[in-house]
Short mmCIF file of C-alpha atoms (C1' of nucleotides) in Angstrom, two decimals:
data_model
loop_
_atom_site.label_atom_id
_atom_site.label_comp_id
_atom_site.label_asym_id
_atom_site.label_seq_id
_atom_site.Cartn_x
_atom_site.Cartn_y
_atom_site.Cartn_z
CA MET A 1 -76.85 20.50 128.38
CA ALA A 2 -76.85 21.15 132.27
CA GLN A 3 -73.94 18.80 133.07
CA LYS A 4 -74.10 18.54 137.20
CA SER A 5 -76.31 22.01 137.18
CA LYS A 6 -74.18 24.63 137.00
CA ASN A 7 -75.68 26.97 134.46
CA GLU A 8 -78.63 26.78 136.71
CA ILE A 9 -79.60 30.09 138.72
CA PRO A 10 -78.30 30.41 142.45
CA LYS A 11 -81.76 29.38 144.02
CA GLU A 12 -81.93 26.29 141.37
CA ARG A 13 -78.69 25.24 141.87
CA LEU A 14 -79.14 25.07 145.52
CA LEU A 15 -82.88 22.81 144.78
CA ASP A 16 -80.75 20.41 143.04
CA ALA A 17 -78.03 20.04 146.30
CA ALA A 18 -80.77 20.20 148.73
CA GLU A 19 -82.69 17.21 147.04
CA ALA A 20 -79.91 14.36 146.60
CA LEU A 21 -78.36 15.92 149.90
CA PHE A 22 -80.85 15.52 152.15
CA ALA A 23 -81.97 11.97 150.77
CA GLN A 24 -78.17 11.27 150.60
CA LYS A 25 -77.32 12.05 155.18
CA GLY A 26 -80.94 13.11 155.74
CA TYR A 27 -81.53 16.88 156.85
CA HIS A 28 -80.31 16.59 160.21
CA ALA A 29 -76.47 15.51 159.00
CA VAL A 30 -77.06 18.15 155.78
CA THR A 31 -75.07 21.36 156.98
CA VAL A 32 -75.79 24.82 155.21
CA ARG A 33 -72.11 24.54 154.37
CA GLU A 34 -72.33 21.60 152.37
CA LEU A 35 -75.30 22.89 150.21
CA THR A 36 -73.98 25.86 149.16
CA THR A 37 -70.69 24.08 147.97
CA ALA A 38 -72.47 22.39 146.35
CA ALA A 39 -74.51 24.37 144.38
CA GLN A 40 -71.64 27.44 144.20
CA CYS A 41 -73.34 29.84 145.98
CA ASN A 42 -72.69 31.23 148.75
CA LEU A 43 -73.37 30.46 152.12
CA ALA A 44 -75.84 33.52 152.38
CA ALA A 45 -78.02 31.93 149.63
CA VAL A 46 -79.92 29.52 151.82
CA ASN A 47 -80.78 32.25 154.62
CA TYR A 48 -82.08 34.32 151.74
CA HIS A 49 -83.82 32.32 149.33
CA PHE A 50 -84.87 30.20 151.70
CA GLY A 51 -85.70 31.78 155.46
CA ASN A 52 -83.57 28.87 156.65
CA LYS A 53 -83.07 25.23 156.54
CA LYS A 54 -86.04 23.65 156.69
CA ASN A 55 -87.85 25.77 154.37
CA LEU A 56 -85.51 24.64 152.27
CA TYR A 57 -86.26 21.00 152.42
CA VAL A 58 -90.00 22.08 152.90
CA GLU A 59 -89.71 22.94 149.05
CA VAL A 60 -87.41 20.09 147.65
CA PHE A 61 -90.38 18.26 148.62
CA ARG A 62 -92.46 21.41 146.34
CA SER A 63 -90.91 21.93 143.90
CA ARG A 64 -88.60 18.32 142.87
CA TRP A 65 -90.32 15.48 145.07
CA VAL A 66 -94.00 16.06 144.22
CA PRO A 67 -93.76 17.21 140.72
CA ARG A 68 -91.62 13.88 140.26
CA ALA A 69 -93.92 11.59 141.75
CA GLN A 70 -96.33 13.03 139.73
CA ARG A 71 -94.18 12.16 136.82
CA LEU A 72 -93.97 8.59 138.10
CA GLN A 73 -97.38 8.18 138.66
CA GLU A 74 -97.20 9.67 134.35
CA SER A 75 -94.92 7.30 133.28
CA PHE A 76 -96.64 3.83 135.18
CA ARG A 77 -99.03 4.93 132.71
CA GLN A 78 -97.49 5.12 129.92
CA TYR A 79 -95.81 1.21 130.87
CA LEU A 80 -99.59 0.67 132.08
CA ALA A 81 -101.06 1.65 128.26
CA GLY A 82 -98.39 0.22 126.24
CA GLN A 83 -99.97 -3.02 128.10
CA ASP A 84 -102.71 -5.36 125.94
CA PRO A 85 -105.06 -7.00 127.00
CA SER A 86 -105.54 -5.14 129.99
CA SER A 87 -104.71 -7.13 133.35
CA LEU A 88 -103.93 -7.04 136.58
CA GLY A 89 -100.23 -8.51 135.31
CA ALA A 90 -100.31 -5.28 133.62
CA VAL A 91 -100.99 -2.74 136.15
CA VAL A 92 -99.00 -4.57 138.41
CA ARG A 93 -95.99 -4.73 135.80
CA ALA A 94 -95.79 -1.15 134.87
CA LEU A 95 -96.41 -0.16 138.01
CA ALA A 96 -92.77 -2.21 138.82
CA GLN A 97 -91.43 -1.03 135.48
CA ALA A 98 -92.52 2.30 135.98
CA PHE A 99 -90.05 2.43 140.01
CA LEU A 100 -87.63 -0.18 139.23
CA GLU A 101 -86.91 1.03 135.44
CA GLY A 102 -88.96 4.30 134.67
CA PRO A 103 -87.70 7.32 133.25
CA LEU A 104 -85.82 8.32 136.53
CA SER A 105 -81.92 8.17 136.31
CA ASP A 106 -80.44 5.16 139.21
CA GLU A 107 -78.98 7.80 141.44
CA GLU A 108 -82.39 9.80 141.34
CA ARG A 109 -84.38 6.83 141.46
CA GLN A 110 -82.39 6.29 144.45
CA ARG A 111 -82.75 9.73 146.04
CA HIS A 112 -87.16 9.90 145.24
CA ALA A 113 -87.09 6.23 146.92
CA GLN A 114 -85.39 7.65 150.06
CA LEU A 115 -86.53 11.26 150.43
CA MET A 116 -90.16 9.68 150.56
CA THR A 117 -88.79 6.28 153.22
CA ARG A 118 -87.11 8.94 155.86
CA GLU A 119 -90.31 10.85 155.90
CA MET A 120 -92.75 7.50 155.81
CA SER A 121 -90.06 6.29 158.67
CA GLN A 122 -90.20 9.87 160.81
CA PRO A 123 -92.47 12.11 159.62
CA THR A 124 -91.31 15.91 159.53
CA VAL A 125 -92.83 18.41 158.56
CA ALA A 126 -92.70 17.19 154.49
CA PHE A 127 -95.19 13.91 155.65
CA ASP A 128 -98.26 15.85 154.84
CA LEU A 129 -96.95 16.79 151.32
CA VAL A 130 -95.91 12.84 150.30
CA ALA A 131 -99.08 11.18 151.82
CA ASN A 132 -102.13 14.21 150.98
CA GLN A 133 -100.93 14.60 146.89
CA VAL A 134 -99.04 11.81 146.05
CA MET A 135 -99.73 8.25 148.35
CA ARG A 136 -103.37 9.36 149.04
CA PRO A 137 -104.42 9.61 145.40
CA PHE A 138 -101.45 7.13 144.07
CA ILE A 139 -103.02 4.63 145.94
CA LYS A 140 -106.71 5.39 145.02
CA GLU A 141 -105.69 5.00 141.40
CA LEU A 142 -104.51 2.35 141.84
CA ALA A 143 -107.11 0.58 143.91
CA ASP A 144 -108.87 1.93 140.99
CA ARG A 145 -107.85 -0.23 138.40
CA PHE A 146 -107.64 -3.64 140.79
CA ARG A 147 -111.02 -3.40 142.25
CA PRO A 148 -112.82 -4.56 138.13
CA PHE A 149 -109.94 -7.94 138.82
CA MET A 150 -111.29 -8.95 141.93
CA PRO A 151 -114.03 -10.14 144.47
CA LYS A 152 -117.06 -8.41 144.09
CA GLU A 153 -116.84 -8.82 148.06
CA LEU A 154 -114.24 -8.26 148.93
CA PRO A 155 -114.05 -6.10 151.06
CA GLU A 156 -112.11 -1.76 150.50
CA GLU A 157 -110.15 -2.56 153.69
CA ARG A 158 -107.91 -6.13 152.48
CA LEU A 159 -107.53 -4.39 148.37
CA VAL A 160 -105.74 -1.58 150.29
CA LEU A 161 -103.89 -3.40 151.85
CA ASN A 162 -102.81 -6.20 149.42
CA ILE A 163 -102.13 -2.72 147.02
CA MET A 164 -100.25 -1.59 149.81
CA SER A 165 -98.36 -4.62 150.30
CA ILE A 166 -97.27 -4.82 146.74
CA ILE A 167 -96.01 -0.18 146.67
CA PHE A 168 -94.08 -1.81 150.54
CA MET A 169 -92.30 -4.49 147.60
CA VAL A 170 -91.74 -1.76 145.26
CA ILE A 171 -90.27 0.63 147.10
CA HIS A 172 -88.53 -2.23 149.46
CA PHE A 173 -86.37 -3.40 147.49
CA ASN A 174 -85.91 0.38 146.20
CA PHE A 175 -84.56 1.50 148.94
CA ALA A 176 -83.08 -1.00 150.69
CA ARG A 177 -80.80 -1.63 147.78
CA ALA A 178 -77.87 -2.31 149.71
CA ALA A 179 -79.79 -5.12 151.73
CA VAL A 180 -80.72 -6.75 148.64
CA SER A 181 -77.31 -6.34 146.96
CA GLN A 182 -75.44 -8.07 150.31
CA ILE A 183 -77.77 -11.10 150.81
CA THR A 184 -78.29 -11.94 147.00
CA GLY A 185 -74.43 -11.30 146.34
CA ARG A 186 -76.22 -9.30 143.70
CA LYS A 187 -75.25 -5.34 141.12
CA TYR A 188 -78.46 -3.61 140.39
CA ASN A 189 -77.51 -4.10 137.13
CA PRO A 190 -80.39 -4.18 134.57
CA PRO A 191 -80.74 -8.15 134.66
CA PHE A 192 -81.00 -8.09 138.15
CA LYS A 193 -83.39 -5.17 137.97
CA ALA A 194 -86.04 -6.91 134.92
CA ARG A 195 -85.83 -10.49 137.62
CA LEU A 196 -86.71 -8.44 140.67
CA VAL A 197 -89.54 -6.98 138.28
CA GLU A 198 -90.45 -10.28 137.59
CA HIS A 199 -90.41 -11.33 140.56
CA ILE A 200 -92.68 -8.51 142.28
CA VAL A 201 -95.34 -9.17 139.90
CA GLN A 202 -96.19 -13.46 139.50
CA PHE A 203 -95.58 -12.71 143.67
CA SER A 204 -97.67 -10.57 144.02
CA LEU A 205 -100.47 -11.18 141.13
CA LYS A 206 -100.52 -14.72 143.31
CA GLY A 207 -100.49 -13.10 146.56
CA VAL A 208 -103.62 -10.89 145.56
CA GLY A 209 -105.40 -14.31 144.49
CA MET A 210 -103.90 -14.66 141.48
CA SER A 211 -101.81 -16.39 138.91
CA GLU A 212 -101.01 -15.02 136.17
CA LYS A 213 -103.14 -17.42 134.24
CA GLU A 214 -106.25 -16.77 135.96
CA GLU A 215 -106.49 -13.52 135.57
CA TYR A 216 -107.27 -12.04 132.91
CA ARG A 217 -111.37 -12.08 132.74
CA MET B 1 -88.17 -2.67 188.29
CA ALA B 2 -86.02 -1.15 186.39
CA GLN B 3 -89.05 1.48 185.84
CA LYS B 4 -87.64 4.27 183.74
CA SER B 5 -83.49 2.75 183.52
CA LYS B 6 -82.54 4.59 186.65
CA ASN B 7 -81.48 2.13 188.24
CA GLU B 8 -78.85 0.26 186.63
CA ILE B 9 -74.86 1.46 186.22
CA PRO B 10 -74.51 4.54 184.04
CA LYS B 11 -73.27 2.92 181.55
CA GLU B 12 -76.12 0.57 181.04
CA ARG B 13 -78.39 4.19 181.10
CA LEU B 14 -76.60 5.64 178.37
CA LEU B 15 -76.51 2.65 176.40
CA ASP B 16 -80.89 2.46 176.97
CA ALA B 17 -81.47 6.15 176.26
CA ALA B 18 -79.09 6.39 172.67
CA GLU B 19 -81.07 3.32 172.04
CA ALA B 20 -84.27 5.31 171.87
CA LEU B 21 -83.27 7.81 170.78
CA PHE B 22 -81.51 6.89 168.33
CA ALA B 23 -83.58 4.95 166.61
CA GLN B 24 -86.23 7.96 167.31
CA LYS B 25 -84.28 10.31 165.76
CA GLY B 26 -81.63 9.32 163.91
CA TYR B 27 -78.29 9.45 165.05
CA HIS B 28 -76.69 13.07 163.75
CA ALA B 29 -80.43 14.45 165.36
CA VAL B 30 -79.24 13.41 168.66
CA THR B 31 -76.79 15.18 170.71
CA VAL B 32 -74.85 14.70 173.94
CA ARG B 33 -76.32 16.69 175.99
CA GLU B 34 -79.62 15.03 174.75
CA LEU B 35 -78.11 12.11 176.07
CA THR B 36 -76.55 12.57 179.49
CA THR B 37 -79.67 14.30 180.03
CA ALA B 38 -81.53 11.52 179.70
CA ALA B 39 -79.66 8.80 181.02
CA GLN B 40 -79.36 11.51 183.13
CA CYS B 41 -75.27 11.63 183.82
CA ASN B 42 -72.55 13.55 183.12
CA LEU B 43 -71.65 15.15 179.90
CA ALA B 44 -69.13 14.01 179.81
CA ALA B 45 -70.12 10.38 180.54
CA VAL B 46 -70.59 8.93 176.66
CA ASN B 47 -66.25 10.71 176.29
CA TYR B 48 -66.03 8.71 179.03
CA HIS B 49 -67.70 4.89 178.91
CA PHE B 50 -67.39 4.75 174.46
CA GLY B 51 -64.61 7.38 173.32
CA ASN B 52 -67.47 9.46 171.40
CA LYS B 53 -70.69 9.67 170.37
CA LYS B 54 -70.04 7.08 166.98
CA ASN B 55 -68.72 3.76 169.29
CA LEU B 56 -71.57 4.50 171.99
CA TYR B 57 -73.83 4.28 168.17
CA VAL B 58 -71.53 0.71 167.62
CA GLU B 59 -72.01 -0.12 170.91
CA VAL B 60 -75.53 0.55 170.94
CA PHE B 61 -75.71 -2.17 168.02
CA ARG B 62 -73.46 -5.21 169.61
CA SER B 63 -75.14 -4.78 172.70
CA ARG B 64 -79.05 -4.27 172.21
CA TRP B 65 -79.77 -4.57 168.80
CA VAL B 66 -78.21 -7.60 168.32
CA PRO B 67 -78.83 -9.62 171.46
CA ARG B 68 -82.81 -9.21 170.28
CA ALA B 69 -82.63 -10.18 166.90
CA GLN B 70 -82.08 -12.72 168.17
CA ARG B 71 -83.91 -12.36 170.96
CA LEU B 72 -86.83 -11.93 167.92
CA GLN B 73 -85.39 -14.97 166.31
CA GLU B 74 -85.87 -16.96 169.93
CA SER B 75 -89.57 -15.55 170.17
CA PHE B 76 -90.51 -16.85 166.06
CA ARG B 77 -89.59 -19.81 166.92
CA GLN B 78 -91.93 -20.73 169.96
CA TYR B 79 -94.92 -19.51 168.61
CA LEU B 80 -93.28 -21.70 165.52
CA ALA B 81 -93.09 -24.95 168.27
CA GLY B 82 -96.64 -24.19 169.47
CA GLN B 83 -98.34 -24.09 166.44
CA ASP B 84 -99.07 -27.76 164.98
CA PRO B 85 -99.12 -28.69 162.66
CA SER B 86 -95.91 -27.62 160.74
CA SER B 87 -96.96 -25.49 157.89
CA LEU B 88 -96.01 -22.95 155.01
CA GLY B 89 -98.62 -21.01 156.58
CA ALA B 90 -97.50 -21.56 160.18
CA VAL B 91 -93.82 -20.58 158.96
CA VAL B 92 -94.99 -16.97 157.98
CA ARG B 93 -97.81 -16.40 160.47
CA ALA B 94 -95.21 -17.83 163.76
CA LEU B 95 -92.84 -15.05 161.52
CA ALA B 96 -95.95 -11.95 161.65
CA GLN B 97 -96.55 -12.35 165.18
CA ALA B 98 -93.20 -13.05 166.93
CA PHE B 99 -92.36 -9.24 164.76
CA LEU B 100 -96.38 -7.31 164.74
CA GLU B 101 -97.24 -8.96 168.37
CA GLY B 102 -93.42 -10.71 169.36
CA PRO B 103 -91.99 -10.20 173.20
CA LEU B 104 -91.06 -6.87 172.66
CA SER B 105 -93.54 -4.06 174.09
CA ASP B 106 -94.57 -1.93 170.77
CA GLU B 107 -91.50 1.35 171.67
CA GLU B 108 -88.98 -1.50 171.99
CA ARG B 109 -90.61 -2.96 168.25
CA GLN B 110 -90.85 0.25 167.07
CA ARG B 111 -87.04 1.07 168.13
CA HIS B 112 -86.25 -1.73 166.38
CA ALA B 113 -87.17 -2.22 163.56
CA GLN B 114 -86.30 1.60 163.09
CA LEU B 115 -82.62 1.36 164.07
CA MET B 116 -82.73 -2.15 162.00
CA THR B 117 -83.87 0.40 158.57
CA ARG B 118 -82.07 2.93 159.46
CA GLU B 119 -78.88 0.80 158.47
CA MET B 120 -80.96 -1.34 155.27
CA SER B 121 -81.69 2.35 153.36
CA GLN B 122 -78.22 3.99 154.45
CA PRO B 123 -75.44 1.88 156.42
CA THR B 124 -73.02 2.90 158.31
CA VAL B 125 -70.76 1.45 160.27
CA ALA B 126 -73.61 -0.34 162.37
CA PHE B 127 -74.69 -2.42 158.75
CA ASP B 128 -71.67 -4.98 159.44
CA LEU B 129 -73.32 -6.21 162.09
CA VAL B 130 -76.73 -6.05 161.05
CA ALA B 131 -76.70 -8.28 158.14
CA ASN B 132 -73.67 -10.98 158.44
CA GLN B 133 -74.89 -11.43 162.60
CA VAL B 134 -78.35 -11.01 162.27
CA MET B 135 -79.99 -10.67 158.30
CA ARG B 136 -78.52 -13.19 156.56
CA PRO B 137 -78.35 -16.15 159.32
CA PHE B 138 -81.86 -15.56 159.83
CA ILE B 139 -82.40 -15.76 156.42
CA LYS B 140 -80.26 -18.72 155.45
CA GLU B 141 -82.62 -20.25 158.63
CA LEU B 142 -85.83 -19.12 156.85
CA ALA B 143 -84.99 -21.02 153.74
CA ASP B 144 -84.17 -24.28 155.16
CA ARG B 145 -87.41 -23.67 156.75
CA PHE B 146 -90.36 -22.47 153.34
CA ARG B 147 -87.74 -25.63 151.76
CA PRO B 148 -89.38 -28.41 152.10
CA PHE B 149 -92.74 -27.39 150.96
CA MET B 150 -91.13 -25.51 147.90
CA PRO B 151 -91.23 -27.27 145.04
CA LYS B 152 -87.58 -28.90 144.73
CA GLU B 153 -86.60 -27.76 141.17
CA LEU B 154 -87.14 -24.05 142.81
CA PRO B 155 -83.75 -21.95 142.47
CA GLU B 156 -82.51 -20.64 145.59
CA GLU B 157 -82.55 -16.77 144.52
CA ARG B 158 -86.46 -17.57 143.78
CA LEU B 159 -86.56 -18.86 147.20
CA VAL B 160 -84.91 -15.58 149.13
CA LEU B 161 -86.66 -13.31 146.47
CA ASN B 162 -89.58 -15.10 148.86
CA ILE B 163 -88.19 -15.20 151.47
CA MET B 164 -87.69 -10.87 151.70
CA SER B 165 -90.75 -9.94 150.60
CA ILE B 166 -91.86 -11.47 153.09
CA ILE B 167 -89.33 -10.35 155.76
CA PHE B 168 -90.05 -6.70 153.71
CA MET B 169 -93.28 -6.51 154.22
CA VAL B 170 -93.27 -7.38 157.95
CA ILE B 171 -90.84 -4.97 158.47
CA HIS B 172 -92.55 -2.23 156.40
CA PHE B 173 -96.07 -2.63 158.30
CA ASN B 174 -93.87 -2.23 161.24
CA PHE B 175 -91.55 0.43 160.53
CA ALA B 176 -93.82 3.03 157.96
CA ARG B 177 -96.89 2.84 161.60
CA ALA B 178 -96.89 6.17 160.17
CA ALA B 179 -97.85 5.80 156.60
CA VAL B 180 -99.46 3.26 157.38
CA SER B 181 -101.96 4.48 159.36
CA GLN B 182 -103.03 8.18 158.06
CA ILE B 183 -104.04 5.97 154.52
CA THR B 184 -106.06 3.55 156.64
CA GLY B 185 -107.01 5.73 158.95
CA ARG B 186 -106.57 2.87 161.85
CA LYS B 187 -104.51 3.54 164.76
CA TYR B 188 -101.89 -0.27 166.06
CA ASN B 189 -104.28 -1.78 168.11
CA PRO B 190 -104.76 -4.83 168.93
CA PRO B 191 -106.93 -5.79 166.22
CA PHE B 192 -105.13 -4.38 163.82
CA LYS B 193 -102.44 -5.72 164.75
CA ALA B 194 -103.70 -8.96 163.98
CA ARG B 195 -105.66 -7.85 161.21
CA LEU B 196 -102.20 -7.62 160.21
CA VAL B 197 -100.53 -10.35 161.27
CA GLU B 198 -103.75 -12.03 159.66
CA HIS B 199 -103.32 -10.39 155.76
CA ILE B 200 -99.41 -11.50 155.54
CA VAL B 201 -100.32 -14.41 156.00
CA GLN B 202 -102.44 -14.82 153.41
CA PHE B 203 -101.09 -12.75 151.44
CA SER B 204 -97.50 -14.11 152.05
CA LEU B 205 -98.81 -17.53 150.87
CA LYS B 206 -100.41 -16.77 147.93
CA GLY B 207 -97.59 -15.05 147.23
CA VAL B 208 -95.01 -17.45 147.15
CA GLY B 209 -97.33 -20.04 145.22
CA MET B 210 -99.82 -21.71 148.25
CA SER B 211 -102.84 -21.17 148.67
CA GLU B 212 -104.06 -21.49 152.30
CA LYS B 213 -106.14 -24.75 152.43
CA GLU B 214 -103.19 -27.11 149.72
CA GLU B 215 -99.96 -26.30 151.83
CA TYR B 216 -100.06 -29.03 153.85
CA ARG B 217 -97.69 -32.73 152.91
"C1'" DG C 1 -79.87 39.41 143.74
"C1'" DT C 2 -75.52 38.08 145.10
"C1'" DC C 3 -71.26 38.41 147.96
"C1'" DT C 4 -68.36 38.72 152.31
"C1'" DA C 5 -68.50 39.41 157.37
"C1'" DT C 6 -69.56 38.06 161.89
"C1'" DA C 7 -72.12 37.97 165.59
"C1'" DG C 8 -74.04 34.41 168.96
"C1'" DC C 9 -75.03 29.78 169.53
"C1'" DA C 10 -75.04 24.59 170.37
"C1'" DG C 11 -72.26 20.70 169.60
"C1'" DG C 12 -68.60 16.98 170.55
"C1'" DA C 13 -64.93 16.65 173.56
"C1'" DT C 14 -61.08 17.14 176.70
"C1'" DA C 15 -59.20 18.02 181.59
"C1'" DG C 16 -58.81 17.91 186.41
"C1'" DA C 17 -61.49 18.62 190.84
"C1'" DC C 18 -63.13 15.40 194.25
"C1'" DG D 1 -65.90 6.67 188.66
"C1'" DT D 2 -68.03 10.09 188.20
"C1'" DC D 3 -68.59 15.51 187.22
"C1'" DT D 4 -68.13 20.74 186.30
"C1'" DA D 5 -65.96 23.63 183.58
"C1'" DT D 6 -64.24 25.00 179.13
"C1'" DC D 7 -61.93 24.37 174.48
"C1'" DC D 8 -62.96 24.84 169.74
"C1'" DT D 9 -65.68 23.47 166.06
"C1'" DG D 10 -68.64 24.61 162.86
"C1'" DC D 11 -74.22 25.76 162.35
"C1'" DT D 12 -78.06 29.23 161.47
"C1'" DA D 13 -79.07 34.41 160.56
"C1'" DT D 14 -77.92 38.35 159.43
"C1'" DA D 15 -76.17 42.44 158.01
"C1'" DG D 16 -74.36 45.06 155.48
"C1'" DA D 17 -71.33 46.11 150.94
"C1'" DC D 18 -70.87 45.63 146.07
#
DNA sequence: GTCTATAGCAGGATAGAC
DNA sequence: GTCTATCCTGCTATAGAC
């Protein structure tokens, strides 16, 4: 059910439309008229439910983006649990899979990445949510999962830089699809995504200092 | 001279102001009034010189962004020429240095990265310029410089993916400064930037399959 | 709770004086 | 080539009917 978000209550339809439109065009490029038209409700609905356009934007992050980010993280844990033996390669692969092939539809995943990317390069009021409720804890979790595989003397900062490099790569292959397709001449279909996952795993594993073979301990 | 771009002709002042403002806030968030005020010229100047706001945006890329990208590439070649022996590490280091520490001021570099990033995630009419006049030839040049160091049997696609991964990392550490600072707790001062260059070099070298030591041939 | 109608204002673009 | 004044469109926000 829920074909085009037509059957829910207006407030929910607004949030759905807002997430899609803000992700697609950015905050300023979206008008309240567009939002209310897309959500099939009245022009006044944004103000009635959220006070103003900006509050709606923040609410999109609070009620849609953050929970989805948590679902993504949960998906990562499930990919990871499904893989044995537990190795660093498994961690990176689970990460790439969750982001590139995980539980989200292609459209949803693209939306998600674009909302995040905008906040990372142009922080707004929603940046705190993104950084403190999602990025920071997730990087911490990844650091904890990486640490057993890393040399004991590796400084915490280098570990964090390694993790950020990997996450950036994943994010970038996700959100810069136009550029990647333009350069490689390939569409983001399942074979190419699987190709990218493998590339990310191989590049990252070696990047942190181990090949696929020597990662086991 | 040229303190605040006050001494040039109005059309040039407009282009300067436009590049700074579009990079900082994005196309839609910038108003013609803002532009003309910042450029200290009249409201009508945008229309007089460029026809409309959109043409001005494209002209920023044509007359400012593309030449600067070419300067950056030139800077990369000079960093590279200054390093001997010629090794893959030198290529990557020159790349990271050109982007993170190169000839551009911090502000200029940030502007540059943000304009590019916007076009990569949200292609507009300027995307063709970015992709075909800058990205594609530069990736080709890098591929040519990498190839001698790579295994002969390495498929072209893997080489391109490796290069994109490295460029993405560089770009990302540049444009997601807010996020990086937030997570690492460090400001983008020279020591931290030098730190990032080293990280990128090490991670990339290993990522493509060689350590700093075994890279010579 | 949702809609219609509209106030009040900011945006891009233009015409015409200088 | 540059400026002033202004048009028109389209936005946010609100008041009040239903």
